[in-house]
């Protein structure tokens, strides 16, 4: 079974802090994604990566950056956390073509106070 | 911008009833997936449909891809409390991007 593991289930951070969300997948997938999920807004793509050291902006990249130094690891960085970044963050991975399905981690519920 | 519209947004029914939820778009998709998400967890892939008109069954769940590959439906027979969750559809577009619908929140009452 594909396993996508996010480093934390719950995080509470202060406004202005730099926040790192880590994600590791064990199935040698080329693609990795970071989404945030908010009530009424659904899943919104923040960044994705098709290969090591490659990154592409998604629909809402402002205030975020990413790092992919190894194929299995994709990190999301909140440069200076703000209260409007309080959300559920979901990491995912997939093979190409994407139609084979996307595999999600368990999610990180981030609260910025 | 391509959109996937899911309906209904919310559905609450009694255990044992049948139900159908829908996923519609004006765009054609190469493939379409259905996911179920339980509270506090990530979505889990249920099925992928690829061919227009394709029907796939997963126990009491029946998934159908529209002939024109623009829409899909999920039918649940004899719903059980364990079917409760958020059902998401997602389509792969021509640019190899995945588009997610906002989901149908299903609650099965015991």
PDB file of C-alpha atoms in Angstrom:
ATOM      1  CA  UNK A   1       0.000   0.000   0.000  1.00  0.00           C
ATOM      2  CA  UNK A   2       1.099   3.536  -0.743  1.00  0.00           C
ATOM      3  CA  UNK A   3       1.994   5.418   2.362  1.00  0.00           C
ATOM      4  CA  UNK A   4       2.193   9.191   2.572  1.00  0.00           C
ATOM      5  CA  UNK A   5       3.233  10.379   5.999  1.00  0.00           C
ATOM      6  CA  UNK A   6       2.970  13.905   7.309  1.00  0.00           C
ATOM      7  CA  UNK A   7       5.199  14.815  10.235  1.00  0.00           C
ATOM      8  CA  UNK A   8       2.491  16.246  12.500  1.00  0.00           C
ATOM      9  CA  UNK A   9      -1.254  15.733  12.938  1.00  0.00           C
ATOM     10  CA  UNK A  10      -1.757  18.962  14.888  1.00  0.00           C
ATOM     11  CA  UNK A  11       0.337  22.119  15.144  1.00  0.00           C
ATOM     12  CA  UNK A  12      -0.184  25.413  16.949  1.00  0.00           C
ATOM     13  CA  UNK A  13       2.099  28.275  15.932  1.00  0.00           C
ATOM     14  CA  UNK A  14       2.303  31.970  16.651  1.00  0.00           C
ATOM     15  CA  UNK A  15       1.799  34.718  14.084  1.00  0.00           C
ATOM     16  CA  UNK A  16       5.082  35.557  12.363  1.00  0.00           C
ATOM     17  CA  UNK A  17       6.741  32.194  13.037  1.00  0.00           C
ATOM     18  CA  UNK A  18       8.376  30.234  10.218  1.00  0.00           C
ATOM     19  CA  UNK A  19       6.583  26.887   9.953  1.00  0.00           C
ATOM     20  CA  UNK A  20       7.806  23.696   8.305  1.00  0.00           C
ATOM     21  CA  UNK A  21       5.418  20.918   7.288  1.00  0.00           C
ATOM     22  CA  UNK A  22       7.155  17.723   6.234  1.00  0.00           C
ATOM     23  CA  UNK A  23       5.838  14.945   4.012  1.00  0.00           C
ATOM     24  CA  UNK A  24       7.378  11.619   3.014  1.00  0.00           C
ATOM     25  CA  UNK A  25       6.085   9.018   0.554  1.00  0.00           C
ATOM     26  CA  UNK A  26       7.375   5.473   0.204  1.00  0.00           C
ATOM     27  CA  UNK A  27       6.230   4.500  -3.295  1.00  0.00           C
ATOM     28  CA  UNK A  28       8.806   6.233  -5.509  1.00  0.00           C
ATOM     29  CA  UNK A  29       6.152   8.563  -6.956  1.00  0.00           C
ATOM     30  CA  UNK A  30       7.344  11.338  -9.238  1.00  0.00           C
ATOM     31  CA  UNK A  31       4.633  13.817  -8.314  1.00  0.00           C
ATOM     32  CA  UNK A  32       4.020  15.389  -4.941  1.00  0.00           C
ATOM     33  CA  UNK A  33       1.474  18.022  -3.959  1.00  0.00           C
ATOM     34  CA  UNK A  34       0.507  20.314  -1.103  1.00  0.00           C
ATOM     35  CA  UNK A  35      -3.144  21.292  -0.673  1.00  0.00           C
ATOM     36  CA  UNK A  36      -5.038  23.191   1.942  1.00  0.00           C
ATOM     37  CA  UNK A  37      -8.638  22.345   2.754  1.00  0.00           C
ATOM     38  CA  UNK A  38     -11.096  24.829   4.206  1.00  0.00           C
ATOM     39  CA  UNK A  39     -14.866  24.504   4.772  1.00  0.00           C
ATOM     40  CA  UNK A  40     -16.812  25.681   1.752  1.00  0.00           C
ATOM     41  CA  UNK A  41     -13.665  26.147  -0.346  1.00  0.00           C
ATOM     42  CA  UNK A  42     -12.708  22.531  -0.927  1.00  0.00           C
ATOM     43  CA  UNK A  43      -9.162  21.441  -1.735  1.00  0.00           C
ATOM     44  CA  UNK A  44      -6.907  24.174  -3.070  1.00  0.00           C
ATOM     45  CA  UNK A  45      -3.521  23.421  -4.594  1.00  0.00           C
ATOM     46  CA  UNK A  46      -0.637  25.375  -3.081  1.00  0.00           C
ATOM     47  CA  UNK A  47       2.410  23.893  -4.854  1.00  0.00           C
ATOM     48  CA  UNK A  48       3.332  20.740  -6.686  1.00  0.00           C
ATOM     49  CA  UNK A  49       6.508  19.062  -7.856  1.00  0.00           C
ATOM     50  CA  UNK A  50       7.119  16.697 -10.784  1.00  0.00           C
ATOM     51  CA  UNK A  51      10.690  15.875  -9.899  1.00  0.00           C
ATOM     52  CA  UNK A  52      13.476  16.467  -7.420  1.00  0.00           C
ATOM     53  CA  UNK A  53      14.363  20.160  -7.094  1.00  0.00           C
ATOM     54  CA  UNK A  54      11.404  21.006  -9.327  1.00  0.00           C
ATOM     55  CA  UNK A  55       8.442  23.022  -8.129  1.00  0.00           C
ATOM     56  CA  UNK A  56       5.428  24.628  -9.719  1.00  0.00           C
ATOM     57  CA  UNK A  57       2.983  27.119  -8.231  1.00  0.00           C
ATOM     58  CA  UNK A  58      -0.547  25.964  -7.729  1.00  0.00           C
ATOM     59  CA  UNK A  59      -3.610  28.127  -7.298  1.00  0.00           C
ATOM     60  CA  UNK A  60      -2.720  29.793  -3.970  1.00  0.00           C
ATOM     61  CA  UNK A  61       1.093  29.933  -3.540  1.00  0.00           C
ATOM     62  CA  UNK A  62       1.262  33.326  -1.815  1.00  0.00           C
ATOM     63  CA  UNK A  63       2.834  33.124   1.633  1.00  0.00           C
ATOM     64  CA  UNK A  64       4.202  29.619   1.032  1.00  0.00           C
ATOM     65  CA  UNK A  65       7.321  28.037  -0.387  1.00  0.00           C
ATOM     66  CA  UNK A  66       8.351  24.406  -0.906  1.00  0.00           C
ATOM     67  CA  UNK A  67      11.453  22.279  -1.030  1.00  0.00           C
ATOM     68  CA  UNK A  68      12.074  18.928  -2.697  1.00  0.00           C
ATOM     69  CA  UNK A  69      15.678  17.853  -2.177  1.00  0.00           C
ATOM     70  CA  UNK A  70      14.902  14.124  -2.327  1.00  0.00           C
ATOM     71  CA  UNK A  71      12.312  12.266  -4.377  1.00  0.00           C
ATOM     72  CA  UNK A  72      10.466  10.924  -1.349  1.00  0.00           C
ATOM     73  CA  UNK A  73      10.291  14.169   0.641  1.00  0.00           C
ATOM     74  CA  UNK A  74       8.329  17.363  -0.048  1.00  0.00           C
ATOM     75  CA  UNK A  75       8.297  20.171   2.491  1.00  0.00           C
ATOM     76  CA  UNK A  76       5.914  23.099   2.767  1.00  0.00           C
ATOM     77  CA  UNK A  77       7.217  26.274   4.394  1.00  0.00           C
ATOM     78  CA  UNK A  78       5.134  29.116   5.747  1.00  0.00           C
ATOM     79  CA  UNK A  79       7.603  31.983   5.678  1.00  0.00           C
ATOM     80  CA  UNK A  80       5.766  34.091   8.269  1.00  0.00           C
ATOM     81  CA  UNK A  81       2.642  32.411   9.572  1.00  0.00           C
ATOM     82  CA  UNK A  82      -0.567  34.417   9.656  1.00  0.00           C
ATOM     83  CA  UNK A  83      -3.968  33.649  11.150  1.00  0.00           C
ATOM     84  CA  UNK A  84      -5.511  33.239   7.681  1.00  0.00           C
ATOM     85  CA  UNK A  85      -3.197  30.276   7.157  1.00  0.00           C
ATOM     86  CA  UNK A  86      -5.040  28.334   9.850  1.00  0.00           C
ATOM     87  CA  UNK A  87      -6.242  25.307   7.905  1.00  0.00           C
ATOM     88  CA  UNK A  88      -5.991  21.588   7.226  1.00  0.00           C
ATOM     89  CA  UNK A  89      -2.896  20.900   5.107  1.00  0.00           C
ATOM     90  CA  UNK A  90      -2.791  17.774   2.972  1.00  0.00           C
ATOM     91  CA  UNK A  91       0.248  16.318   1.245  1.00  0.00           C
ATOM     92  CA  UNK A  92      -0.252  13.893  -1.642  1.00  0.00           C
ATOM     93  CA  UNK A  93       1.736  11.906  -4.168  1.00  0.00           C
ATOM     94  CA  UNK A  94       1.006  10.193  -7.462  1.00  0.00           C
ATOM     95  CA  UNK A  95       2.470   8.476 -10.471  1.00  0.00           C
ATOM     96  CA  UNK A  96       2.122   9.737 -14.017  1.00  0.00           C
ATOM     97  CA  UNK A  97      -0.370   9.750 -15.598  1.00  0.00           C
ATOM     98  CA  UNK A  98      -2.290  11.447 -12.813  1.00  0.00           C
ATOM     99  CA  UNK A  99      -5.390   9.452 -13.694  1.00  0.00           C
ATOM    100  CA  UNK A 100      -4.032   6.551 -11.659  1.00  0.00           C
ATOM    101  CA  UNK A 101      -5.072   8.437  -8.563  1.00  0.00           C
ATOM    102  CA  UNK A 102      -3.613  10.690  -5.928  1.00  0.00           C
ATOM    103  CA  UNK A 103      -2.624   9.316  -2.518  1.00  0.00           C
ATOM    104  CA  UNK A 104      -3.005  11.590   0.473  1.00  0.00           C
ATOM    105  CA  UNK A 105      -1.377  11.796   3.852  1.00  0.00           C
ATOM    106  CA  UNK A 106      -3.427  11.990   7.024  1.00  0.00           C
ATOM    107  CA  UNK A 107      -3.332  15.774   7.112  1.00  0.00           C
ATOM    108  CA  UNK A 108      -1.906  18.416   9.452  1.00  0.00           C
ATOM    109  CA  UNK A 109      -4.349  20.667  11.239  1.00  0.00           C
ATOM    110  CA  UNK A 110      -2.440  23.939  11.677  1.00  0.00           C
ATOM    111  CA  UNK A 111      -3.698  26.676  13.966  1.00  0.00           C
ATOM    112  CA  UNK A 112      -1.956  30.066  13.888  1.00  0.00           C
ATOM    113  CA  UNK A 113      -2.661  32.211  16.943  1.00  0.00           C
TER     114      UNK A 113
ATOM    115  CA  UNK B   1     -11.200  27.511 -15.437  1.00  0.00           C
ATOM    116  CA  UNK B   2     -12.523  23.970 -15.386  1.00  0.00           C
ATOM    117  CA  UNK B   3     -14.927  23.170 -12.590  1.00  0.00           C
ATOM    118  CA  UNK B   4     -16.371  19.996 -11.156  1.00  0.00           C
ATOM    119  CA  UNK B   5     -19.736  20.605  -9.524  1.00  0.00           C
ATOM    120  CA  UNK B   6     -20.866  18.061  -6.978  1.00  0.00           C
ATOM    121  CA  UNK B   7     -24.458  17.648  -5.864  1.00  0.00           C
ATOM    122  CA  UNK B   8     -25.972  17.577  -3.430  1.00  0.00           C
ATOM    123  CA  UNK B   9     -23.599  19.420  -1.082  1.00  0.00           C
ATOM    124  CA  UNK B  10     -25.116  17.681   1.938  1.00  0.00           C
ATOM    125  CA  UNK B  11     -27.158  14.509   2.267  1.00  0.00           C
ATOM    126  CA  UNK B  12     -28.526  12.904   5.407  1.00  0.00           C
ATOM    127  CA  UNK B  13     -30.450   9.643   5.065  1.00  0.00           C
ATOM    128  CA  UNK B  14     -31.477   6.640   7.126  1.00  0.00           C
ATOM    129  CA  UNK B  15     -29.483   3.444   7.236  1.00  0.00           C
ATOM    130  CA  UNK B  16     -30.670   1.005   4.578  1.00  0.00           C
ATOM    131  CA  UNK B  17     -31.728   3.621   2.027  1.00  0.00           C
ATOM    132  CA  UNK B  18     -30.208   4.012  -1.430  1.00  0.00           C
ATOM    133  CA  UNK B  19     -28.646   7.229  -2.671  1.00  0.00           C
ATOM    134  CA  UNK B  20     -26.917   8.763  -5.678  1.00  0.00           C
ATOM    135  CA  UNK B  21     -24.508  11.684  -5.719  1.00  0.00           C
ATOM    136  CA  UNK B  22     -23.350  13.489  -8.832  1.00  0.00           C
ATOM    137  CA  UNK B  23     -20.244  15.092 -10.262  1.00  0.00           C
ATOM    138  CA  UNK B  24     -20.759  17.323 -13.310  1.00  0.00           C
ATOM    139  CA  UNK B  25     -18.647  19.478 -15.580  1.00  0.00           C
ATOM    140  CA  UNK B  26     -18.827  21.202 -18.944  1.00  0.00           C
ATOM    141  CA  UNK B  27     -15.299  19.940 -19.659  1.00  0.00           C
ATOM    142  CA  UNK B  28     -14.078  16.562 -20.837  1.00  0.00           C
ATOM    143  CA  UNK B  29     -11.745  14.648 -18.536  1.00  0.00           C
ATOM    144  CA  UNK B  30      -9.233  11.922 -19.392  1.00  0.00           C
ATOM    145  CA  UNK B  31     -10.174  10.109 -16.209  1.00  0.00           C
ATOM    146  CA  UNK B  32     -12.178  10.685 -13.085  1.00  0.00           C
ATOM    147  CA  UNK B  33     -11.634   9.512  -9.536  1.00  0.00           C
ATOM    148  CA  UNK B  34     -13.800   9.267  -6.436  1.00  0.00           C
ATOM    149  CA  UNK B  35     -12.406   9.672  -2.919  1.00  0.00           C
ATOM    150  CA  UNK B  36     -13.896   9.328   0.564  1.00  0.00           C
ATOM    151  CA  UNK B  37     -12.629  11.459   3.418  1.00  0.00           C
ATOM    152  CA  UNK B  38     -13.458  10.823   7.059  1.00  0.00           C
ATOM    153  CA  UNK B  39     -13.266  13.647   9.625  1.00  0.00           C
ATOM    154  CA  UNK B  40      -9.689  14.553  10.537  1.00  0.00           C
ATOM    155  CA  UNK B  41      -8.176  12.273   7.879  1.00  0.00           C
ATOM    156  CA  UNK B  42      -6.920  12.636   4.321  1.00  0.00           C
ATOM    157  CA  UNK B  43      -9.042  11.560   1.325  1.00  0.00           C
ATOM    158  CA  UNK B  44      -8.746   7.919   0.305  1.00  0.00           C
ATOM    159  CA  UNK B  45      -8.982   6.881  -3.342  1.00  0.00           C
ATOM    160  CA  UNK B  46     -11.994   4.634  -4.007  1.00  0.00           C
ATOM    161  CA  UNK B  47     -11.974   4.205  -7.779  1.00  0.00           C
ATOM    162  CA  UNK B  48     -10.730   5.563 -11.089  1.00  0.00           C
ATOM    163  CA  UNK B  49     -12.872   5.492 -14.246  1.00  0.00           C
ATOM    164  CA  UNK B  50     -11.318   6.083 -17.622  1.00  0.00           C
ATOM    165  CA  UNK B  51     -13.642   5.037 -20.443  1.00  0.00           C
ATOM    166  CA  UNK B  52     -16.871   6.853 -21.330  1.00  0.00           C
ATOM    167  CA  UNK B  53     -19.840   4.824 -20.063  1.00  0.00           C
ATOM    168  CA  UNK B  54     -17.647   2.762 -17.748  1.00  0.00           C
ATOM    169  CA  UNK B  55     -19.274   1.281 -14.651  1.00  0.00           C
ATOM    170  CA  UNK B  56     -17.274   0.029 -11.671  1.00  0.00           C
ATOM    171  CA  UNK B  57     -18.560  -1.629  -8.538  1.00  0.00           C
ATOM    172  CA  UNK B  58     -16.974  -1.665  -5.103  1.00  0.00           C
ATOM    173  CA  UNK B  59     -19.234  -3.772  -2.853  1.00  0.00           C
ATOM    174  CA  UNK B  60     -22.353  -1.604  -2.370  1.00  0.00           C
ATOM    175  CA  UNK B  61     -20.902   1.355  -4.282  1.00  0.00           C
ATOM    176  CA  UNK B  62     -21.454   1.735  -8.043  1.00  0.00           C
ATOM    177  CA  UNK B  63     -19.516   4.345  -9.992  1.00  0.00           C
ATOM    178  CA  UNK B  64     -20.399   5.432 -13.519  1.00  0.00           C
ATOM    179  CA  UNK B  65     -18.501   7.668 -15.935  1.00  0.00           C
ATOM    180  CA  UNK B  66     -20.689   9.560 -18.399  1.00  0.00           C
ATOM    181  CA  UNK B  67     -20.560   8.647 -22.076  1.00  0.00           C
ATOM    182  CA  UNK B  68     -19.053  12.034 -22.939  1.00  0.00           C
ATOM    183  CA  UNK B  69     -16.579  11.842 -20.018  1.00  0.00           C
ATOM    184  CA  UNK B  70     -17.934  15.076 -18.532  1.00  0.00           C
ATOM    185  CA  UNK B  71     -19.812  13.687 -15.553  1.00  0.00           C
ATOM    186  CA  UNK B  72     -19.975  10.828 -13.103  1.00  0.00           C
ATOM    187  CA  UNK B  73     -22.271   9.390 -10.477  1.00  0.00           C
ATOM    188  CA  UNK B  74     -21.831   7.365  -7.313  1.00  0.00           C
ATOM    189  CA  UNK B  75     -24.711   5.159  -6.197  1.00  0.00           C
ATOM    190  CA  UNK B  76     -24.744   3.546  -2.760  1.00  0.00           C
ATOM    191  CA  UNK B  77     -27.112   0.666  -2.092  1.00  0.00           C
ATOM    192  CA  UNK B  78     -28.397   0.011   1.424  1.00  0.00           C
ATOM    193  CA  UNK B  79     -26.316   2.763   3.032  1.00  0.00           C
ATOM    194  CA  UNK B  80     -24.615   2.009   6.341  1.00  0.00           C
ATOM    195  CA  UNK B  81     -23.270   4.346   9.055  1.00  0.00           C
ATOM    196  CA  UNK B  82     -19.751   3.423   7.932  1.00  0.00           C
ATOM    197  CA  UNK B  83     -20.457   5.144   4.597  1.00  0.00           C
ATOM    198  CA  UNK B  84     -20.593   8.512   6.372  1.00  0.00           C
ATOM    199  CA  UNK B  85     -17.983  10.936   5.075  1.00  0.00           C
ATOM    200  CA  UNK B  86     -17.083  13.527   2.487  1.00  0.00           C
ATOM    201  CA  UNK B  87     -17.144  12.166  -1.060  1.00  0.00           C
ATOM    202  CA  UNK B  88     -14.889  13.991  -3.503  1.00  0.00           C
ATOM    203  CA  UNK B  89     -14.678  13.586  -7.244  1.00  0.00           C
ATOM    204  CA  UNK B  90     -11.589  14.630  -9.175  1.00  0.00           C
ATOM    205  CA  UNK B  91     -10.855  14.775 -12.884  1.00  0.00           C
ATOM    206  CA  UNK B  92      -7.643  14.725 -14.861  1.00  0.00           C
ATOM    207  CA  UNK B  93      -7.783  17.388 -17.523  1.00  0.00           C
ATOM    208  CA  UNK B  94      -5.955  17.676 -20.856  1.00  0.00           C
ATOM    209  CA  UNK B  95      -3.108  19.603 -19.201  1.00  0.00           C
ATOM    210  CA  UNK B  96      -2.415  16.690 -16.820  1.00  0.00           C
ATOM    211  CA  UNK B  97      -3.817  18.596 -13.888  1.00  0.00           C
ATOM    212  CA  UNK B  98      -6.157  17.190 -11.269  1.00  0.00           C
ATOM    213  CA  UNK B  99      -9.304  19.232 -10.591  1.00  0.00           C
ATOM    214  CA  UNK B 100     -11.244  18.474  -7.382  1.00  0.00           C
ATOM    215  CA  UNK B 101     -14.910  19.085  -6.709  1.00  0.00           C
ATOM    216  CA  UNK B 102     -15.922  20.536  -3.336  1.00  0.00           C
ATOM    217  CA  UNK B 103     -17.543  17.302  -2.271  1.00  0.00           C
ATOM    218  CA  UNK B 104     -20.791  15.844  -1.009  1.00  0.00           C
ATOM    219  CA  UNK B 105     -21.013  15.457   2.760  1.00  0.00           C
ATOM    220  CA  UNK B 106     -22.945  12.268   3.468  1.00  0.00           C
ATOM    221  CA  UNK B 107     -24.383  11.359   6.855  1.00  0.00           C
ATOM    222  CA  UNK B 108     -26.042   7.988   7.393  1.00  0.00           C
ATOM    223  CA  UNK B 109     -28.315   7.875  10.403  1.00  0.00           C
ATOM    224  CA  UNK B 110     -28.450   4.553  12.309  1.00  0.00           C
TER     225      UNK B 110
END
